Short mmCIF file of N, CA and C in Angstrom, two decimals:
data_model
loop_
_atom_site.label_atom_id
_atom_site.label_comp_id
_atom_site.label_asym_id
_atom_site.label_seq_id
_atom_site.Cartn_x
_atom_site.Cartn_y
_atom_site.Cartn_z
N MET A 29 -39.54 5.90 11.29
CA MET A 29 -38.65 6.94 11.72
C MET A 29 -37.93 7.56 10.51
N TYR A 30 -37.30 6.71 9.65
CA TYR A 30 -36.67 7.18 8.42
C TYR A 30 -37.43 6.59 7.24
N ASP A 31 -37.58 7.41 6.21
CA ASP A 31 -38.23 6.86 5.02
C ASP A 31 -37.22 6.06 4.20
N GLU A 32 -37.69 5.38 3.20
CA GLU A 32 -36.85 4.48 2.40
C GLU A 32 -35.74 5.23 1.68
N GLU A 33 -36.02 6.41 1.16
CA GLU A 33 -35.01 7.20 0.46
C GLU A 33 -33.85 7.60 1.39
N ALA A 34 -34.18 8.00 2.61
CA ALA A 34 -33.15 8.39 3.58
C ALA A 34 -32.26 7.20 3.92
N LEU A 35 -32.86 6.03 4.07
CA LEU A 35 -32.08 4.83 4.37
C LEU A 35 -31.17 4.45 3.21
N LYS A 36 -31.67 4.59 1.99
CA LYS A 36 -30.85 4.30 0.81
C LYS A 36 -29.66 5.24 0.76
N TYR A 37 -29.90 6.53 1.07
CA TYR A 37 -28.82 7.51 1.04
C TYR A 37 -27.75 7.17 2.08
N VAL A 38 -28.19 6.86 3.29
CA VAL A 38 -27.25 6.53 4.36
C VAL A 38 -26.46 5.28 3.99
N ARG A 39 -27.15 4.28 3.46
CA ARG A 39 -26.47 3.04 3.08
C ARG A 39 -25.45 3.31 1.98
N PHE A 40 -25.83 4.07 0.95
CA PHE A 40 -24.93 4.35 -0.16
C PHE A 40 -23.73 5.15 0.31
N SER A 41 -23.95 6.22 1.08
CA SER A 41 -22.83 7.04 1.52
C SER A 41 -21.92 6.26 2.47
N GLY A 42 -22.51 5.40 3.30
CA GLY A 42 -21.69 4.58 4.19
C GLY A 42 -20.83 3.59 3.42
N THR A 43 -21.40 2.99 2.38
CA THR A 43 -20.66 2.05 1.55
C THR A 43 -19.52 2.76 0.83
N GLU A 44 -19.79 3.96 0.33
CA GLU A 44 -18.76 4.73 -0.37
C GLU A 44 -17.62 5.12 0.58
N GLU A 45 -17.97 5.57 1.78
CA GLU A 45 -16.94 5.94 2.76
C GLU A 45 -16.12 4.72 3.18
N LEU A 46 -16.76 3.59 3.35
CA LEU A 46 -16.04 2.37 3.71
C LEU A 46 -15.05 1.98 2.62
N ALA A 47 -15.47 2.10 1.36
CA ALA A 47 -14.57 1.78 0.25
C ALA A 47 -13.36 2.72 0.24
N GLN A 48 -13.59 4.00 0.50
CA GLN A 48 -12.48 4.96 0.53
C GLN A 48 -11.53 4.67 1.70
N LEU A 49 -12.08 4.36 2.86
CA LEU A 49 -11.24 4.03 4.02
C LEU A 49 -10.44 2.76 3.79
N THR A 50 -11.07 1.76 3.18
CA THR A 50 -10.37 0.52 2.87
C THR A 50 -9.23 0.78 1.89
N SER A 51 -9.48 1.62 0.90
CA SER A 51 -8.45 1.96 -0.07
C SER A 51 -7.27 2.67 0.60
N LEU A 52 -7.57 3.60 1.50
CA LEU A 52 -6.51 4.30 2.23
C LEU A 52 -5.71 3.34 3.09
N ARG A 53 -6.40 2.44 3.78
CA ARG A 53 -5.72 1.47 4.63
C ARG A 53 -4.81 0.58 3.80
N ASN A 54 -5.34 0.07 2.69
CA ASN A 54 -4.54 -0.80 1.82
C ASN A 54 -3.35 -0.06 1.25
N SER A 55 -3.55 1.21 0.89
CA SER A 55 -2.45 2.01 0.35
C SER A 55 -1.37 2.21 1.42
N GLY A 56 -1.79 2.47 2.65
CA GLY A 56 -0.83 2.63 3.74
C GLY A 56 -0.07 1.35 4.04
N GLU A 57 -0.78 0.21 4.00
CA GLU A 57 -0.12 -1.07 4.22
C GLU A 57 0.89 -1.34 3.12
N ARG A 58 0.51 -1.06 1.88
CA ARG A 58 1.41 -1.31 0.75
C ARG A 58 2.66 -0.44 0.88
N ARG A 59 2.46 0.82 1.25
CA ARG A 59 3.61 1.72 1.39
C ARG A 59 4.54 1.24 2.51
N ALA A 60 3.97 0.78 3.62
CA ALA A 60 4.80 0.29 4.73
C ALA A 60 5.60 -0.95 4.30
N ILE A 61 4.96 -1.85 3.56
CA ILE A 61 5.65 -3.05 3.08
C ILE A 61 6.76 -2.66 2.12
N LEU A 62 6.48 -1.72 1.22
CA LEU A 62 7.51 -1.31 0.26
C LEU A 62 8.68 -0.61 0.95
N LYS A 63 8.41 0.17 1.98
CA LYS A 63 9.50 0.79 2.73
C LYS A 63 10.37 -0.28 3.39
N LEU A 64 9.74 -1.30 3.93
CA LEU A 64 10.49 -2.42 4.51
C LEU A 64 11.33 -3.11 3.43
N PHE A 65 10.74 -3.35 2.26
CA PHE A 65 11.45 -4.00 1.17
C PHE A 65 12.62 -3.15 0.67
N SER A 66 12.50 -1.83 0.72
CA SER A 66 13.58 -0.98 0.21
C SER A 66 14.88 -1.20 0.99
N CYS A 67 14.77 -1.70 2.21
CA CYS A 67 15.96 -2.02 3.02
C CYS A 67 16.41 -3.46 2.83
N ARG A 68 15.66 -4.23 2.07
CA ARG A 68 15.94 -5.67 1.94
C ARG A 68 16.11 -6.11 0.49
N LYS A 69 16.78 -5.32 -0.31
CA LYS A 69 16.98 -5.70 -1.72
C LYS A 69 17.84 -6.95 -1.82
N ASN A 70 17.61 -7.70 -2.87
CA ASN A 70 18.33 -8.95 -3.19
C ASN A 70 18.00 -10.10 -2.25
N ARG A 71 16.99 -9.96 -1.41
CA ARG A 71 16.56 -11.08 -0.57
C ARG A 71 15.56 -11.93 -1.34
N SER A 72 15.39 -13.16 -0.87
CA SER A 72 14.47 -14.09 -1.50
C SER A 72 13.15 -14.13 -0.74
N TYR A 73 12.08 -14.33 -1.49
CA TYR A 73 10.74 -14.41 -0.92
C TYR A 73 9.98 -15.54 -1.60
N SER A 74 9.14 -16.22 -0.83
CA SER A 74 8.30 -17.28 -1.38
C SER A 74 6.96 -16.69 -1.81
N ALA A 75 6.44 -17.22 -2.91
CA ALA A 75 5.16 -16.76 -3.43
C ALA A 75 4.42 -17.95 -4.04
N VAL A 76 3.16 -17.73 -4.34
CA VAL A 76 2.36 -18.76 -5.00
C VAL A 76 1.70 -18.11 -6.22
N VAL A 77 1.60 -18.88 -7.30
CA VAL A 77 1.04 -18.39 -8.56
C VAL A 77 -0.49 -18.33 -8.45
N LEU A 78 -1.05 -17.15 -8.77
CA LEU A 78 -2.50 -16.97 -8.74
C LEU A 78 -3.11 -17.02 -10.14
N HIS A 79 -2.37 -16.48 -11.13
CA HIS A 79 -2.94 -16.39 -12.48
C HIS A 79 -1.81 -16.29 -13.50
N ASN A 80 -2.02 -16.90 -14.64
CA ASN A 80 -1.08 -16.81 -15.76
C ASN A 80 -1.76 -16.12 -16.92
N SER A 81 -1.04 -15.25 -17.58
CA SER A 81 -1.49 -14.73 -18.87
C SER A 81 -0.43 -15.12 -19.90
N ARG A 82 -0.55 -14.62 -21.10
CA ARG A 82 0.41 -15.05 -22.13
C ARG A 82 1.83 -14.61 -21.83
N ARG A 83 1.99 -13.43 -21.22
CA ARG A 83 3.34 -12.92 -21.00
C ARG A 83 3.77 -12.81 -19.55
N ASP A 84 2.82 -12.73 -18.63
CA ASP A 84 3.22 -12.54 -17.24
C ASP A 84 2.38 -13.38 -16.29
N THR A 85 2.81 -13.38 -15.04
CA THR A 85 2.21 -14.23 -14.01
C THR A 85 1.93 -13.39 -12.77
N LEU A 86 0.72 -13.52 -12.24
CA LEU A 86 0.34 -12.85 -11.00
C LEU A 86 0.65 -13.78 -9.84
N VAL A 87 1.43 -13.28 -8.86
CA VAL A 87 1.79 -14.08 -7.70
C VAL A 87 1.42 -13.34 -6.42
N GLN A 88 1.21 -14.11 -5.36
CA GLN A 88 0.93 -13.58 -4.02
C GLN A 88 2.09 -13.99 -3.12
N LEU A 89 2.74 -13.02 -2.49
CA LEU A 89 3.79 -13.36 -1.54
C LEU A 89 3.18 -14.09 -0.36
N LEU A 90 3.89 -15.07 0.16
CA LEU A 90 3.35 -15.88 1.26
C LEU A 90 3.50 -15.19 2.61
N ASP A 91 4.55 -14.42 2.80
CA ASP A 91 4.80 -13.80 4.10
C ASP A 91 4.29 -12.38 4.23
N PHE A 92 3.83 -11.79 3.13
CA PHE A 92 3.35 -10.41 3.13
C PHE A 92 2.06 -10.33 2.31
N PRO A 93 1.15 -9.43 2.67
CA PRO A 93 -0.08 -9.28 1.89
C PRO A 93 0.18 -8.43 0.64
N LEU A 94 0.91 -8.99 -0.31
CA LEU A 94 1.29 -8.25 -1.51
C LEU A 94 1.18 -9.16 -2.73
N LYS A 95 0.48 -8.67 -3.74
CA LYS A 95 0.41 -9.35 -5.03
C LYS A 95 1.25 -8.54 -6.01
N THR A 96 1.89 -9.25 -6.93
CA THR A 96 2.71 -8.57 -7.92
C THR A 96 2.75 -9.41 -9.20
N ILE A 97 3.15 -8.77 -10.25
CA ILE A 97 3.27 -9.45 -11.56
C ILE A 97 4.74 -9.70 -11.83
N VAL A 98 5.05 -10.92 -12.25
CA VAL A 98 6.42 -11.29 -12.61
C VAL A 98 6.42 -11.86 -14.02
N HIS A 99 7.61 -11.93 -14.59
CA HIS A 99 7.78 -12.44 -15.96
C HIS A 99 8.73 -13.63 -15.93
N PRO A 100 8.22 -14.81 -15.59
CA PRO A 100 9.10 -15.99 -15.48
C PRO A 100 9.52 -16.51 -16.85
N ILE A 101 10.66 -17.18 -16.88
CA ILE A 101 11.12 -17.80 -18.12
C ILE A 101 10.25 -19.01 -18.44
N ARG A 102 10.04 -19.84 -17.42
CA ARG A 102 9.17 -21.01 -17.56
C ARG A 102 7.83 -20.67 -16.93
N ARG A 103 6.76 -20.97 -17.63
CA ARG A 103 5.43 -20.63 -17.14
C ARG A 103 5.00 -21.62 -16.04
N PRO A 104 4.88 -21.17 -14.79
CA PRO A 104 4.49 -22.08 -13.70
C PRO A 104 2.98 -22.33 -13.71
N GLU A 105 2.57 -23.40 -13.06
CA GLU A 105 1.16 -23.74 -12.94
C GLU A 105 0.51 -22.91 -11.84
N ILE A 106 -0.79 -22.67 -11.95
CA ILE A 106 -1.53 -21.97 -10.92
C ILE A 106 -1.47 -22.79 -9.63
N GLY A 107 -1.16 -22.13 -8.52
CA GLY A 107 -1.02 -22.80 -7.24
C GLY A 107 0.40 -23.27 -6.94
N GLU A 108 1.26 -23.21 -7.93
CA GLU A 108 2.64 -23.66 -7.76
C GLU A 108 3.45 -22.63 -6.96
N PRO A 109 4.23 -23.08 -6.00
CA PRO A 109 5.09 -22.14 -5.27
C PRO A 109 6.28 -21.72 -6.14
N VAL A 110 6.68 -20.46 -6.02
CA VAL A 110 7.84 -19.95 -6.74
C VAL A 110 8.69 -19.14 -5.77
N GLU A 111 9.98 -19.09 -6.05
CA GLU A 111 10.91 -18.28 -5.27
C GLU A 111 11.22 -17.01 -6.06
N LEU A 112 11.13 -15.88 -5.39
CA LEU A 112 11.38 -14.59 -6.02
C LEU A 112 12.57 -13.92 -5.36
N ARG A 113 13.27 -13.11 -6.13
CA ARG A 113 14.35 -12.28 -5.59
C ARG A 113 13.96 -10.82 -5.82
N LEU A 114 13.97 -10.05 -4.75
CA LEU A 114 13.63 -8.63 -4.85
C LEU A 114 14.76 -7.88 -5.54
N SER A 115 14.46 -7.24 -6.64
CA SER A 115 15.51 -6.55 -7.38
C SER A 115 15.45 -5.04 -7.24
N GLN A 116 14.23 -4.48 -7.09
CA GLN A 116 14.12 -3.03 -7.05
C GLN A 116 12.82 -2.63 -6.37
N VAL A 117 12.83 -1.49 -5.67
CA VAL A 117 11.63 -0.94 -5.05
C VAL A 117 11.51 0.51 -5.51
N ASP A 118 10.33 0.88 -5.98
CA ASP A 118 10.05 2.25 -6.40
C ASP A 118 8.94 2.79 -5.51
N LEU A 119 9.32 3.57 -4.50
CA LEU A 119 8.33 4.11 -3.56
C LEU A 119 7.43 5.16 -4.23
N TRP A 120 7.95 5.85 -5.22
CA TRP A 120 7.16 6.86 -5.92
C TRP A 120 6.02 6.22 -6.70
N LYS A 121 6.32 5.14 -7.41
CA LYS A 121 5.28 4.44 -8.19
C LYS A 121 4.56 3.38 -7.36
N LYS A 122 5.01 3.18 -6.12
CA LYS A 122 4.43 2.22 -5.19
C LYS A 122 4.44 0.79 -5.73
N ASN A 123 5.62 0.36 -6.21
CA ASN A 123 5.72 -1.03 -6.65
C ASN A 123 7.11 -1.59 -6.38
N ALA A 124 7.16 -2.91 -6.36
CA ALA A 124 8.40 -3.64 -6.16
C ALA A 124 8.60 -4.56 -7.36
N HIS A 125 9.83 -4.71 -7.78
CA HIS A 125 10.15 -5.57 -8.91
C HIS A 125 10.87 -6.82 -8.40
N PHE A 126 10.34 -7.96 -8.79
CA PHE A 126 10.90 -9.24 -8.38
C PHE A 126 11.34 -10.02 -9.61
N LEU A 127 12.36 -10.83 -9.43
CA LEU A 127 12.80 -11.77 -10.46
C LEU A 127 12.52 -13.18 -9.96
N VAL A 128 12.08 -14.04 -10.86
CA VAL A 128 11.81 -15.43 -10.49
C VAL A 128 13.13 -16.17 -10.52
N LYS A 129 13.43 -16.90 -9.46
CA LYS A 129 14.67 -17.67 -9.37
C LYS A 129 14.59 -18.90 -10.24
#
């Protein structure tokens, strides 16, 4: 019914559209979370360490689907839970700034 080239085209364009839709969904989720955070400054949140580099640490919040980079004084181990305090939300740049307690 369809030749191989037509199937490749449909598969490629479908994959590309799915990636764009996923990106839009994730962007919308992030914006909604940041809007919620903008009303909750100075609150504490639990997170877990995903990755350490020489200067910063990537953490995943436990209660929200949000990853962020923090700059702890003491370098925590990967998998270690950390407590964060929300200090600032920038809706224009679509990011939140946390301090490690």
